[in-house]
CSV table of C-alpha atoms in Angstrom, one decimal:
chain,number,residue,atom,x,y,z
A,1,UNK,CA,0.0,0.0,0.0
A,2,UNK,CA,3.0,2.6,0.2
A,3,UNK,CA,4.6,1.8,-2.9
A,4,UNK,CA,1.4,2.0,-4.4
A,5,UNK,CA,0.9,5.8,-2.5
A,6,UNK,CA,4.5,6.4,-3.4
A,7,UNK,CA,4.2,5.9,-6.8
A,8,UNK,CA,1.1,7.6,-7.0
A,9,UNK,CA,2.5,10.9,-5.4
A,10,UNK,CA,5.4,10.8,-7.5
A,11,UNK,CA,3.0,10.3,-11.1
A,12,UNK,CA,0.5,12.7,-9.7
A,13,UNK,CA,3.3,15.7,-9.0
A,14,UNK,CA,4.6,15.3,-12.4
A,15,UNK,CA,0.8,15.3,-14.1
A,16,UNK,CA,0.2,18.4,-11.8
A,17,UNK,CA,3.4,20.3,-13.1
A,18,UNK,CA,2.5,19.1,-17.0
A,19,UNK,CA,-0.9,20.4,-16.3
A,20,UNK,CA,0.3,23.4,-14.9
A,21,UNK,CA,3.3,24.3,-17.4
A,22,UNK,CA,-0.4,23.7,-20.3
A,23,UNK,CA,-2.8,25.9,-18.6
A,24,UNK,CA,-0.3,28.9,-18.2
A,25,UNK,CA,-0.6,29.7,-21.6
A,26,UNK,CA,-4.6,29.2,-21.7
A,27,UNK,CA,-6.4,33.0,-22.0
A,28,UNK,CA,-7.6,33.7,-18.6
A,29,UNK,CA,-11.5,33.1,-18.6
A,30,UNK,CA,-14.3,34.8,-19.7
A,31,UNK,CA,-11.6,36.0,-23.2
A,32,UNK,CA,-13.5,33.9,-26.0
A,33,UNK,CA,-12.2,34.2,-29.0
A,34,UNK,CA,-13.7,31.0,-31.7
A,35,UNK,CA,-15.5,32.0,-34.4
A,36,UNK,CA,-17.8,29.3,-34.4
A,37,UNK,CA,-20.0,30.0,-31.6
A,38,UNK,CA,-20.0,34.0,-32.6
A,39,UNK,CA,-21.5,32.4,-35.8
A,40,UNK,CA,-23.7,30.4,-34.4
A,41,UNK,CA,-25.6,32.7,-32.3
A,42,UNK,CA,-25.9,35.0,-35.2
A,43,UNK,CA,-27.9,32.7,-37.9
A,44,UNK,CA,-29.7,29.5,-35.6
A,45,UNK,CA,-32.5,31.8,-35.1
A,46,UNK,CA,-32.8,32.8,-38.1
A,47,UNK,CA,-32.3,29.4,-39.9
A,48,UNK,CA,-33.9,26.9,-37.4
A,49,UNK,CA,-36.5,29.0,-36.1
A,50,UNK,CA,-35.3,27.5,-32.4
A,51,UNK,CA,-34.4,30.0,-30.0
A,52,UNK,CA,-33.0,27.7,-27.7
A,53,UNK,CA,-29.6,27.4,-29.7
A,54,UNK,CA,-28.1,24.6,-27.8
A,55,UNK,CA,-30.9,22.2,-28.7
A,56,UNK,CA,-30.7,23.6,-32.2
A,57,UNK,CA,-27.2,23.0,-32.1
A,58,UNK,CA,-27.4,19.2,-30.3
A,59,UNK,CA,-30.7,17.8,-33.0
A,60,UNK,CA,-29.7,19.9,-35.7
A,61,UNK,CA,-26.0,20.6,-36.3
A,62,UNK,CA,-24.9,18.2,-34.6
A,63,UNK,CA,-27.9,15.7,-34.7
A,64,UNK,CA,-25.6,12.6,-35.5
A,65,UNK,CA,-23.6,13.2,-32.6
A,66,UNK,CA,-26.7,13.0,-30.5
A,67,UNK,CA,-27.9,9.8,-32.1
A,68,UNK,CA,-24.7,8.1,-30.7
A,69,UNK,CA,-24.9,9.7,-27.4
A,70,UNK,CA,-28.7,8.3,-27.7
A,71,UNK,CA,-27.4,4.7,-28.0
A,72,UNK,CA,-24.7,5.0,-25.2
A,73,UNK,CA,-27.5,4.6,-23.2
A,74,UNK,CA,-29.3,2.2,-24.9
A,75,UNK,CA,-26.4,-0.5,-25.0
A,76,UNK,CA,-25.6,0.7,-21.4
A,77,UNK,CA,-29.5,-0.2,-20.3
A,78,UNK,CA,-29.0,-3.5,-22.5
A,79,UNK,CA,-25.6,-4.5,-20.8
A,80,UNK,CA,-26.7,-3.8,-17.0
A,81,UNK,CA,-30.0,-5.8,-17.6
A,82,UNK,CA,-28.0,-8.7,-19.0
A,83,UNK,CA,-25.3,-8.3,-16.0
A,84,UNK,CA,-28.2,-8.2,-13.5
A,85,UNK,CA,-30.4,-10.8,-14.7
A,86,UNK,CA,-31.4,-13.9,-12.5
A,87,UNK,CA,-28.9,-16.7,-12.5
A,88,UNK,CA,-29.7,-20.0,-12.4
A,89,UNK,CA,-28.8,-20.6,-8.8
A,90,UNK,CA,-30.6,-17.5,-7.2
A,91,UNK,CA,-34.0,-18.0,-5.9
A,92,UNK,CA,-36.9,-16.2,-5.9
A,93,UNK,CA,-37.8,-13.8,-2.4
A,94,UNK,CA,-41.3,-14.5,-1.0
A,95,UNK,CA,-43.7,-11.7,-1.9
A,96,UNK,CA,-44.3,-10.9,1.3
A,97,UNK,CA,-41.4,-9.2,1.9
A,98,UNK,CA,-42.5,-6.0,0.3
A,99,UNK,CA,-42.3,-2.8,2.4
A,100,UNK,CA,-45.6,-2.1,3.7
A,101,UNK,CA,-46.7,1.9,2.7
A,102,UNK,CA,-45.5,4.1,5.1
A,103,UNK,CA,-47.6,5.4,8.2
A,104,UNK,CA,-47.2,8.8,7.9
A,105,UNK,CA,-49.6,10.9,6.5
A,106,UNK,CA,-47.3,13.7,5.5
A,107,UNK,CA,-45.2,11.7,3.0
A,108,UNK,CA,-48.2,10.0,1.3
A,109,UNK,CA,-49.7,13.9,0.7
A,110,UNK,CA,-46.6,15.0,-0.5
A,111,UNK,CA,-46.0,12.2,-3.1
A,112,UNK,CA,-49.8,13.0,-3.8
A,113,UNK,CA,-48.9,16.5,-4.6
A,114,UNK,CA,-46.0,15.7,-6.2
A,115,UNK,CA,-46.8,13.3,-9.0
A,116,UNK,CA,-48.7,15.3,-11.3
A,117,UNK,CA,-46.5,18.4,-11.4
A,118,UNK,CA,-43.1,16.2,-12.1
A,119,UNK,CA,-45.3,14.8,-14.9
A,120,UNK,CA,-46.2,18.0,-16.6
A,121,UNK,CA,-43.1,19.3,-15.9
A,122,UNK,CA,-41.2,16.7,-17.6
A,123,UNK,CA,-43.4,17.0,-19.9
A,124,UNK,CA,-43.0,20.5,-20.4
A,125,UNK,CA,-39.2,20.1,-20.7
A,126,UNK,CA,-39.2,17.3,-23.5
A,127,UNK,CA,-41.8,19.4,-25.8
A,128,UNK,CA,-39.6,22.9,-25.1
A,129,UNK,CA,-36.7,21.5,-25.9
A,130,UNK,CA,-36.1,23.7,-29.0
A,131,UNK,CA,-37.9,27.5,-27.3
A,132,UNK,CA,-36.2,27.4,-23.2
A,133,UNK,CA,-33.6,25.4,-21.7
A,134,UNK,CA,-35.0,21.7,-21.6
A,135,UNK,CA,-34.6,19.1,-23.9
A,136,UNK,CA,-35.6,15.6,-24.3
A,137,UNK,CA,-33.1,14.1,-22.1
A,138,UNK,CA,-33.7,16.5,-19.4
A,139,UNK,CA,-37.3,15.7,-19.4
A,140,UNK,CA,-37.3,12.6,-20.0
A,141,UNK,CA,-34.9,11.8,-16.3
A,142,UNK,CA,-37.3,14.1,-14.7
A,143,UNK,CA,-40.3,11.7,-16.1
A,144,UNK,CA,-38.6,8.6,-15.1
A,145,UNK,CA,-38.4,10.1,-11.5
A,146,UNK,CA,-42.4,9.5,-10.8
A,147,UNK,CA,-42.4,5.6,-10.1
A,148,UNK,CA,-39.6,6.2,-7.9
A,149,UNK,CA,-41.8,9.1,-6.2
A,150,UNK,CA,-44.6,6.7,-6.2
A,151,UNK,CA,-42.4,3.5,-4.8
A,152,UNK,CA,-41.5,5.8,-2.1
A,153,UNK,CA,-44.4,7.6,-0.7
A,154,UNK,CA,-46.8,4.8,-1.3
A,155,UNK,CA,-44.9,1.8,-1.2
A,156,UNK,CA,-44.8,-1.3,-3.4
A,157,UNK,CA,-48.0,-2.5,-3.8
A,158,UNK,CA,-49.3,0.5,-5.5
A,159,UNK,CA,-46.3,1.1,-7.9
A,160,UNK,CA,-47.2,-2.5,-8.9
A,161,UNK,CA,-50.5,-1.0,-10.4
A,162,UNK,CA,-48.0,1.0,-12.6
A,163,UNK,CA,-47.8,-0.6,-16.4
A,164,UNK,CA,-45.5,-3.8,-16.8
A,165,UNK,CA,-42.0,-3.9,-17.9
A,166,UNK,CA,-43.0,-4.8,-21.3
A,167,UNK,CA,-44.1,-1.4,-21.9
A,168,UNK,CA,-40.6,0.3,-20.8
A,169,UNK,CA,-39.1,-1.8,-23.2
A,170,UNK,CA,-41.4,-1.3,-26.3
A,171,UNK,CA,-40.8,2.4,-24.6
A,172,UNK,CA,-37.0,2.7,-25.0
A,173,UNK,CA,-36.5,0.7,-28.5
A,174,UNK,CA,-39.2,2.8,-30.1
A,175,UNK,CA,-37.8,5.6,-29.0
A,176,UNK,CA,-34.0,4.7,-30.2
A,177,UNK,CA,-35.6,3.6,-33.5
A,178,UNK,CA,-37.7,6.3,-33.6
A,179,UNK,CA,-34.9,8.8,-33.8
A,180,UNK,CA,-33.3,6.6,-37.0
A,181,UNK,CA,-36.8,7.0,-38.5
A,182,UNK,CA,-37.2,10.7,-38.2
A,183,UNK,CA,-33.9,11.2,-39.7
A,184,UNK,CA,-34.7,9.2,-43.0
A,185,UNK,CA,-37.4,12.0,-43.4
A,186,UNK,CA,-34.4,14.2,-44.6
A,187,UNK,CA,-33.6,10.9,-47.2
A,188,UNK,CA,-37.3,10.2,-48.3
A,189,UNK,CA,-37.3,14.2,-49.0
A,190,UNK,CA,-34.1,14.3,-51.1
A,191,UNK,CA,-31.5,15.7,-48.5
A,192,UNK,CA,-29.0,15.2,-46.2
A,193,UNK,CA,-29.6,12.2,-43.3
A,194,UNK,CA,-31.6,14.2,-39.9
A,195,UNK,CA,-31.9,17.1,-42.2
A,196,UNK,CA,-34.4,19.3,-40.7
A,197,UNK,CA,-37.2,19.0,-43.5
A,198,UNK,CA,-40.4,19.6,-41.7
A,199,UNK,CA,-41.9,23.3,-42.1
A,200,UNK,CA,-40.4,25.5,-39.5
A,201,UNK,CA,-43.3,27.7,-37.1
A,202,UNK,CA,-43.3,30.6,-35.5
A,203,UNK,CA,-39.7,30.8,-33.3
A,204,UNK,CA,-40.8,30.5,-29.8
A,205,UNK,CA,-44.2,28.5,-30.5
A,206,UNK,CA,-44.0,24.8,-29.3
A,207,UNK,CA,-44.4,23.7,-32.5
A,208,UNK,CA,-41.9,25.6,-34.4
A,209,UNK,CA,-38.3,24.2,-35.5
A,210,UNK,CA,-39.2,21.4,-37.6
A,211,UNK,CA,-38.1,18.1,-37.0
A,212,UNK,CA,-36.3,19.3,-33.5
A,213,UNK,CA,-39.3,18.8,-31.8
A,214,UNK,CA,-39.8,15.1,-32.7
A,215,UNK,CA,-36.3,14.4,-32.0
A,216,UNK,CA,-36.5,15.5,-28.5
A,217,UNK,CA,-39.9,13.3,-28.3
A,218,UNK,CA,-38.3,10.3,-29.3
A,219,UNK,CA,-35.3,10.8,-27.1
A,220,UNK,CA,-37.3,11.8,-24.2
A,221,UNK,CA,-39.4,8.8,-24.4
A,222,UNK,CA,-36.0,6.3,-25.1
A,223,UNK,CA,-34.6,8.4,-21.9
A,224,UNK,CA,-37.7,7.6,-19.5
A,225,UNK,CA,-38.1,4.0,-20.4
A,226,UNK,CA,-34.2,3.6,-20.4
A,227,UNK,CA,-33.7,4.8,-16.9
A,228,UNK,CA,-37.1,3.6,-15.7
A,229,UNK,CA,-36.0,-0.1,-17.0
A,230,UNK,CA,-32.2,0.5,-15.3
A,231,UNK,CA,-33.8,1.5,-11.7
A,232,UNK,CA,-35.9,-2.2,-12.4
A,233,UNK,CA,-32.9,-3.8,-13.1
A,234,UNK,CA,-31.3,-3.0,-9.8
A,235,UNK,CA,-34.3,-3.2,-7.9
A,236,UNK,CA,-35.1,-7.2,-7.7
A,237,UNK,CA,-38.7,-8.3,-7.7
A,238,UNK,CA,-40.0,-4.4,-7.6
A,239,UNK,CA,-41.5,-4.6,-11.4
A,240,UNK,CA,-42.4,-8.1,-12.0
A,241,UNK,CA,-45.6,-8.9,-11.7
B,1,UNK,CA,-4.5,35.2,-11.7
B,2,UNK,CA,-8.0,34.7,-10.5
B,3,UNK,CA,-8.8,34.4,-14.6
B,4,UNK,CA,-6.9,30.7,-14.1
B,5,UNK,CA,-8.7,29.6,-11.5
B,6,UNK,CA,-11.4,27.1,-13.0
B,7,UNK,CA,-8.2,25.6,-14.6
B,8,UNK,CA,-6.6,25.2,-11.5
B,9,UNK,CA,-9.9,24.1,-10.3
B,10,UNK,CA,-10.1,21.5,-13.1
B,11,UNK,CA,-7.0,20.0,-12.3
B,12,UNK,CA,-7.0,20.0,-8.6
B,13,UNK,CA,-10.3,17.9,-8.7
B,14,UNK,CA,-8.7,15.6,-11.7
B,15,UNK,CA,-5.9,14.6,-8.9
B,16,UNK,CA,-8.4,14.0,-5.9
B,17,UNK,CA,-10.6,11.5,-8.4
B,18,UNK,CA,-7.4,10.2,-9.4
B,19,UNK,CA,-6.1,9.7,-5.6
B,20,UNK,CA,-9.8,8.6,-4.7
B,21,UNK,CA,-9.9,5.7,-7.4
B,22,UNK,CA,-5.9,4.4,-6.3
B,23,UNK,CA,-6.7,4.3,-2.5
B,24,UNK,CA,-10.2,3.1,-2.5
B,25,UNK,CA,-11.1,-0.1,-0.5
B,26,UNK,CA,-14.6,-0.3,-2.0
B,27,UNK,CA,-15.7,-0.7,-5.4
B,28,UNK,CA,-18.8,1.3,-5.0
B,29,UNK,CA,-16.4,4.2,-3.2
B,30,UNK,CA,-14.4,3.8,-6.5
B,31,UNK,CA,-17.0,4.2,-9.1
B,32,UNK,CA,-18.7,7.7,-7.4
B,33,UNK,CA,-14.9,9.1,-7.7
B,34,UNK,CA,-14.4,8.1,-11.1
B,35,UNK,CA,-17.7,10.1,-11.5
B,36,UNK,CA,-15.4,13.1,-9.5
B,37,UNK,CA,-12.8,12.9,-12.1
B,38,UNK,CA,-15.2,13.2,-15.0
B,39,UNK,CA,-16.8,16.3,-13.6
B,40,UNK,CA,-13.4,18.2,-13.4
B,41,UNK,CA,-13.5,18.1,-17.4
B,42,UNK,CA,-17.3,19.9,-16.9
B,43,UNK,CA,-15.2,22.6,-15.7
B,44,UNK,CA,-12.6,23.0,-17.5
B,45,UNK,CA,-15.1,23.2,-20.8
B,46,UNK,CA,-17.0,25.5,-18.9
B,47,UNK,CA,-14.0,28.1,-18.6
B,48,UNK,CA,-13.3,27.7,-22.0
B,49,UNK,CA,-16.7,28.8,-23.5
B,50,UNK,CA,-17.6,31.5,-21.2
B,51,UNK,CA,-17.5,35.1,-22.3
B,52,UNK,CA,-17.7,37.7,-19.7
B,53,UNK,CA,-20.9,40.0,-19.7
B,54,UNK,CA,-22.7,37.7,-22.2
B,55,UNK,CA,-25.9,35.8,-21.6
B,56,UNK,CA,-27.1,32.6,-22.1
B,57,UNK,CA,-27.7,31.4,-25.9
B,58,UNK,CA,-31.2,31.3,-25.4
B,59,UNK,CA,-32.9,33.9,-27.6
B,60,UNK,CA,-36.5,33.2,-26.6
B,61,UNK,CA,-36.8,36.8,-25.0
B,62,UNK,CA,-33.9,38.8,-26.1
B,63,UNK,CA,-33.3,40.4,-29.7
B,64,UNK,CA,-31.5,38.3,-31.7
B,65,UNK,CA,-28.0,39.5,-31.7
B,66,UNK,CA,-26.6,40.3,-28.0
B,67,UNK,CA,-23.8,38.5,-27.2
B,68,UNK,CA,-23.8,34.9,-25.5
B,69,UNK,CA,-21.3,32.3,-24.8
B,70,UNK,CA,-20.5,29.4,-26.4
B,71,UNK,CA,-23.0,26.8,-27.4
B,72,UNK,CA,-21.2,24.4,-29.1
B,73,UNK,CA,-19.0,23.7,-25.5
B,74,UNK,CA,-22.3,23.2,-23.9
B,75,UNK,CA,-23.7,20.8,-26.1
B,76,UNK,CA,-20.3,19.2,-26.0
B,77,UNK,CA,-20.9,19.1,-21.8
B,78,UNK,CA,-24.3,18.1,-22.1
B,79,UNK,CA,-23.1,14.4,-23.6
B,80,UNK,CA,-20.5,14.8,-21.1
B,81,UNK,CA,-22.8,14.6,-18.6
B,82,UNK,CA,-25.5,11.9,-20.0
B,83,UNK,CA,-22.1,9.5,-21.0
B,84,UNK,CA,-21.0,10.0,-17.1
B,85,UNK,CA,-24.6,8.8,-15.7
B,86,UNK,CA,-24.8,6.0,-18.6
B,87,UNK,CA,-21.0,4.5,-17.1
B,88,UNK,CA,-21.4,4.8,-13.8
B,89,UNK,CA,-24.8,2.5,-14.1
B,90,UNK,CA,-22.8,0.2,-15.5
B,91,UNK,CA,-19.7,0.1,-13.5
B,92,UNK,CA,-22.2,0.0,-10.2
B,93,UNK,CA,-24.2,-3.1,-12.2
B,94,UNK,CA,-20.4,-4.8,-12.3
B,95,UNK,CA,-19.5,-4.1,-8.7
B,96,UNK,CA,-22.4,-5.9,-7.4
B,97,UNK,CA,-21.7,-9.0,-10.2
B,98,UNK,CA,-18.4,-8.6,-8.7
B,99,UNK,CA,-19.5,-8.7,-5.5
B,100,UNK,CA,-21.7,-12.0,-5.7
B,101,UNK,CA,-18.8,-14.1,-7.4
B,102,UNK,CA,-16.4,-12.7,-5.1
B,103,UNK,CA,-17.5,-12.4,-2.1
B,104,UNK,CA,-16.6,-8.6,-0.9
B,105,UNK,CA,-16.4,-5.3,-2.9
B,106,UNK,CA,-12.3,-4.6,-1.4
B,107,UNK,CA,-10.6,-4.3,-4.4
B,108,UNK,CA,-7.7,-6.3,-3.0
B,109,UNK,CA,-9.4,-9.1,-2.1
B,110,UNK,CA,-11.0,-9.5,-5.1
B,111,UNK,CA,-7.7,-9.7,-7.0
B,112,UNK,CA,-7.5,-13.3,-7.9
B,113,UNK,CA,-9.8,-14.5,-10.7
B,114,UNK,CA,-10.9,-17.5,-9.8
B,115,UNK,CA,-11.6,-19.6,-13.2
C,1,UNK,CA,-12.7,40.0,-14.0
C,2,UNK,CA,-14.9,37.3,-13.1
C,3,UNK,CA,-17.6,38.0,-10.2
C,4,UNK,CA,-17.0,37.3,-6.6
C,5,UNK,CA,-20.0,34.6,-6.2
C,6,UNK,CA,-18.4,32.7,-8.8
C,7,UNK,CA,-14.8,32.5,-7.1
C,8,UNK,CA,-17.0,31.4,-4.1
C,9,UNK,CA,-18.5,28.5,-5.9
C,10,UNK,CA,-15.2,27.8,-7.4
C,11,UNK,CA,-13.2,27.4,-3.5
C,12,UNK,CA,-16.6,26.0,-2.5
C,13,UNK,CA,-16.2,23.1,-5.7
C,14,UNK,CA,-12.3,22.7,-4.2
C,15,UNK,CA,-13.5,22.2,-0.9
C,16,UNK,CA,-16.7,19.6,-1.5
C,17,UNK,CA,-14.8,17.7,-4.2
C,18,UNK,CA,-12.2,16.0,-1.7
C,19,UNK,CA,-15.0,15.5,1.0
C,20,UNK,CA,-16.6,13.0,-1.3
C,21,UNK,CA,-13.4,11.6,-2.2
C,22,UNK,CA,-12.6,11.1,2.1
C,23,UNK,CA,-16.3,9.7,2.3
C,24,UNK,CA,-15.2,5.9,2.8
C,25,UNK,CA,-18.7,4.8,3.0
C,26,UNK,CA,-20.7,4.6,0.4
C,27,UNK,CA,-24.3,5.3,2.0
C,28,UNK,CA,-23.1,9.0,3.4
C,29,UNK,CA,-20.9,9.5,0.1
C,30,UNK,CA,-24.4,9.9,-1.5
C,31,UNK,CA,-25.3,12.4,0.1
C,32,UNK,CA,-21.8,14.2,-0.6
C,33,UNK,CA,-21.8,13.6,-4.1
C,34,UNK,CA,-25.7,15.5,-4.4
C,35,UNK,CA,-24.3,18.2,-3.1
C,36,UNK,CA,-21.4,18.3,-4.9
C,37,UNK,CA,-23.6,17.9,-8.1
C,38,UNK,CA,-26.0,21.0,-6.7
C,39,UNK,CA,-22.9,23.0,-6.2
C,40,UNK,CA,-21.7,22.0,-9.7
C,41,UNK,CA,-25.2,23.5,-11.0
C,42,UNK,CA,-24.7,26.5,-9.8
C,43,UNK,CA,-21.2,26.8,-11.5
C,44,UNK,CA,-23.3,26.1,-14.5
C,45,UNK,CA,-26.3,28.3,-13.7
C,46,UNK,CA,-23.9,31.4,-12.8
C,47,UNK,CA,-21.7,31.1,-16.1
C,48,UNK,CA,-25.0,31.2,-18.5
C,49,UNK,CA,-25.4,27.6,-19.6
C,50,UNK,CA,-29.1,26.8,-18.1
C,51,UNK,CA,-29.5,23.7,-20.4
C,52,UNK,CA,-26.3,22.4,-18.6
C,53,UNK,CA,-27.2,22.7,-15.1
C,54,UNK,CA,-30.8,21.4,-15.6
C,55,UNK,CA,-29.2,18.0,-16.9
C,56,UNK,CA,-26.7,18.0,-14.4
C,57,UNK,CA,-29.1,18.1,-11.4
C,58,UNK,CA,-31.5,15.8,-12.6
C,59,UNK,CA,-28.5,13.4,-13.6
C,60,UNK,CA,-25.9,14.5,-10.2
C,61,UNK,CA,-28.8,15.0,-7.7
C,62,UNK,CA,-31.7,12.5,-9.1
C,63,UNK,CA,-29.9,9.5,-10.8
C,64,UNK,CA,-26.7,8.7,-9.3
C,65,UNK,CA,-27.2,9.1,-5.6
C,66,UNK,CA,-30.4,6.5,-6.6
C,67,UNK,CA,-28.0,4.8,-8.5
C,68,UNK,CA,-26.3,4.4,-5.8
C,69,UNK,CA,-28.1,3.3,-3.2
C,70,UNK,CA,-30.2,0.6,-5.1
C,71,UNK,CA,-26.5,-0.6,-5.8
C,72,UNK,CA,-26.1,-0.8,-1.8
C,73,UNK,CA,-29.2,-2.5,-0.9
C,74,UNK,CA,-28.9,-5.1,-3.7
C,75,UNK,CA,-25.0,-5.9,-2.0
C,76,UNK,CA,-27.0,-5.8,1.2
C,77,UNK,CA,-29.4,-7.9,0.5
C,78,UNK,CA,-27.3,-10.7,-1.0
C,79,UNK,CA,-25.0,-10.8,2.0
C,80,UNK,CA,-28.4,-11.5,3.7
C,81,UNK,CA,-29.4,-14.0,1.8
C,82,UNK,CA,-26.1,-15.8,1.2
C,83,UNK,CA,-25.8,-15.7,5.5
């Protein structure tokens, strides 16, 4: 253990003087000088219609880039439900091991209260992605916070009622293929791959930007099943019926 | 010298992940400061976008034309961030595999491969 | 050149970043890595990047300390039932 801190000191002074010696000769912040962003800001309103320009930028400019980050997740989700699944020597706990619903009042209000706002909110979020700060994947983590809310403030038997597991995965693979789909619009209409060939709205409507919108729909619904199936994954008997 | 400081801050929390994952004597313990070191390059991209006395790049109720920072650096960030929650998941789903063929979640102890 | 609040977050970032590194356990290291993430946030929030510091809360304060616990019951329930 005190080689291995030895040699760890010794790496981590020379990485700190490297690092050092780089960053000297960085532009102290808050100097921007790339032309790319100045250039950006100037025309994505004007082009996309989106006045959020970092969702323009993320489903628009740089839409392919998003469709890898989109299945990161989805072969992430795939590979921790095939790490997790039941081997052939576990056995199955008794179903009466479930947490009964808690016996205070104040936490079954508040989960009462709070389940309808987190889902308008996230839905809010996912359908704004391309007018305020939001975004499919935003919303779509926010959505996949309500069964947890629910498994929490009114225990399992209730968030049993909740739709099967089926449905999160017919969830997250329609909404992976779903993005693939959207982008062969730009093909079946002559152009570019996830070319934005829907007509563009009014710039700060809901339904302006094209085929932004549909992209974050299709994400945030991959998103919200995803995680919703990885929280299932972990938890053991929680989802089966 | 206070214009350097998110690089210093970058760099002093890339050697704190770095000394977290060496020492650690749990593999759950090692997997959140992995998550550490990824959030020092947050930083770091942060710094290098920013423009001082600019607003956000969100035009939905300012005249197109006032100067924001960077958006390409914060779509750049906001991968970042999704690619850090999509690895820890599956470094925390290997720590408990690890755990059940092993026998404990120390590192050390779970050094032989037994095959 | 850059406003006071921000340095603050910035020493404040320095200071919370080794705390969860110190955290041994991994139950109270949850709670030190949310606030670490709500902390990041406002680094985020304070330097004009909105769309940032949204996905970093609901990924640094929602999904990894959850994450992370489900991670330490499912260890804690198999010691149980391997005892």
């Amino acid at each position: 253990m005190n080689l291995r801190l030895a040699l760890f000191t010794a790496g981590a002074l020379g990485l700190a003087a490297v690092m050092a010696a780089g960053m000297r000769r960085l532009e102290p912040i808050g100097s921007y000088h790339g032309a790319y962003g100045e250039v950006l800001n100037a025309v994505a309103v004007g082009e996309r219609n989106s006045t959020d320009v970092v969702s323009a930028v993320n489903f628009d400019y740089r839409g392919l880039d998003t469709l890898g980050e989109e299945y990161i997740l989805f072969t992430s989700v795939l590979a921790v439900a095939a790490i997790l699944r039941k081997q052939k020597d576990e056995h199955d706990e008794a179903p009466d091991q479930f947490r009964e619903v808690p016996a205070s009042d104040a936490v079954r209000l508040l989960g009462v209260g709070l389940v309808p706002v987190t889902v308008v909110f996230g839905l809010y979020l996912i359908s704004h992605g391309a007018v305020s700060p939001g975004g499919g994947f935003q919303g779509g983590v926010v959505l996949a916070s309500v069964p947890l809310v629910v498994y929490l403030c009114a225990g399992a038997k209730t968030f049993l009622r909740i739709p099967p597991p089926a449905l999160a995965k017919a969830g997250e693979s329609s909404g992976a293929a779903g993005y693939v789909l959207v982008g062969c619009l730009g093909i079946l209409a002559g152009k570019a791959f996830l070319e934005n060939v829907l007509p563009l709205g009014r710039p700060g409507g809901a339904w302006s930007a094209g085929t932004i919108l549909f992209l974050n729909l299709t994400v945030g619904v991959a998103v919200a099943a995803g995680f919703v199936e990885l929280l299932s994954s972990f938890v053991e008997k929680a989802l089966k019926r | 010298m206070t214009g350097h400081l998110p690089y210093a801050l970058a760099a002093w929390l890339l050697l704190w992940g770095l000394y977290g994952v060496v020492t650690s004597k749990n593999l759950i313990h090692l997997v959140i400061c992995l998550a550490i070191l990824q959030s020092s390059t947050y930083v770091l991209l942060l710094a290098i976008g920013y423009k001082a006395g600019a607003v956000a790049p969100v035009y939905a109720d300012m005249p197109p034309g006032t100067p924001a920072v960077d958006p390409v650096v914060q779509a750049l960030m906001l991968t970042d961030i999704v690619v850090e929650a999509t690895v820890v998941a599956l470094l925390l789903a290997l720590a408990v595999q690890a755990h059940e063929r092993g026998g404990s979640l120390d590192p050390a102890e779970l050094a032989s491969l037994k095959g | 050149m850059i406003a006071p609040l921000q340095i603050l977050l910035f020493l404040l970032l320095a200071l919370a970043g080794p705390a969860v590194v110190l955290t041994r356990i991994p139950v109270p290291q949850s709670i030190a890595v949310s606030f670490y993430g709500l902390v990041l946030a406002m680094i985020f929030f304070l330097h004009q990047a909105p769309d940032v510091a949204l996905s970093q809360i609901v990924v640094g304060a929602i999904a990894l300390p959850l994450m992370i616990l489900l991670a330490v019951a499912k260890v804690k329930s198999r010691e149980a039932a391997g005892k």
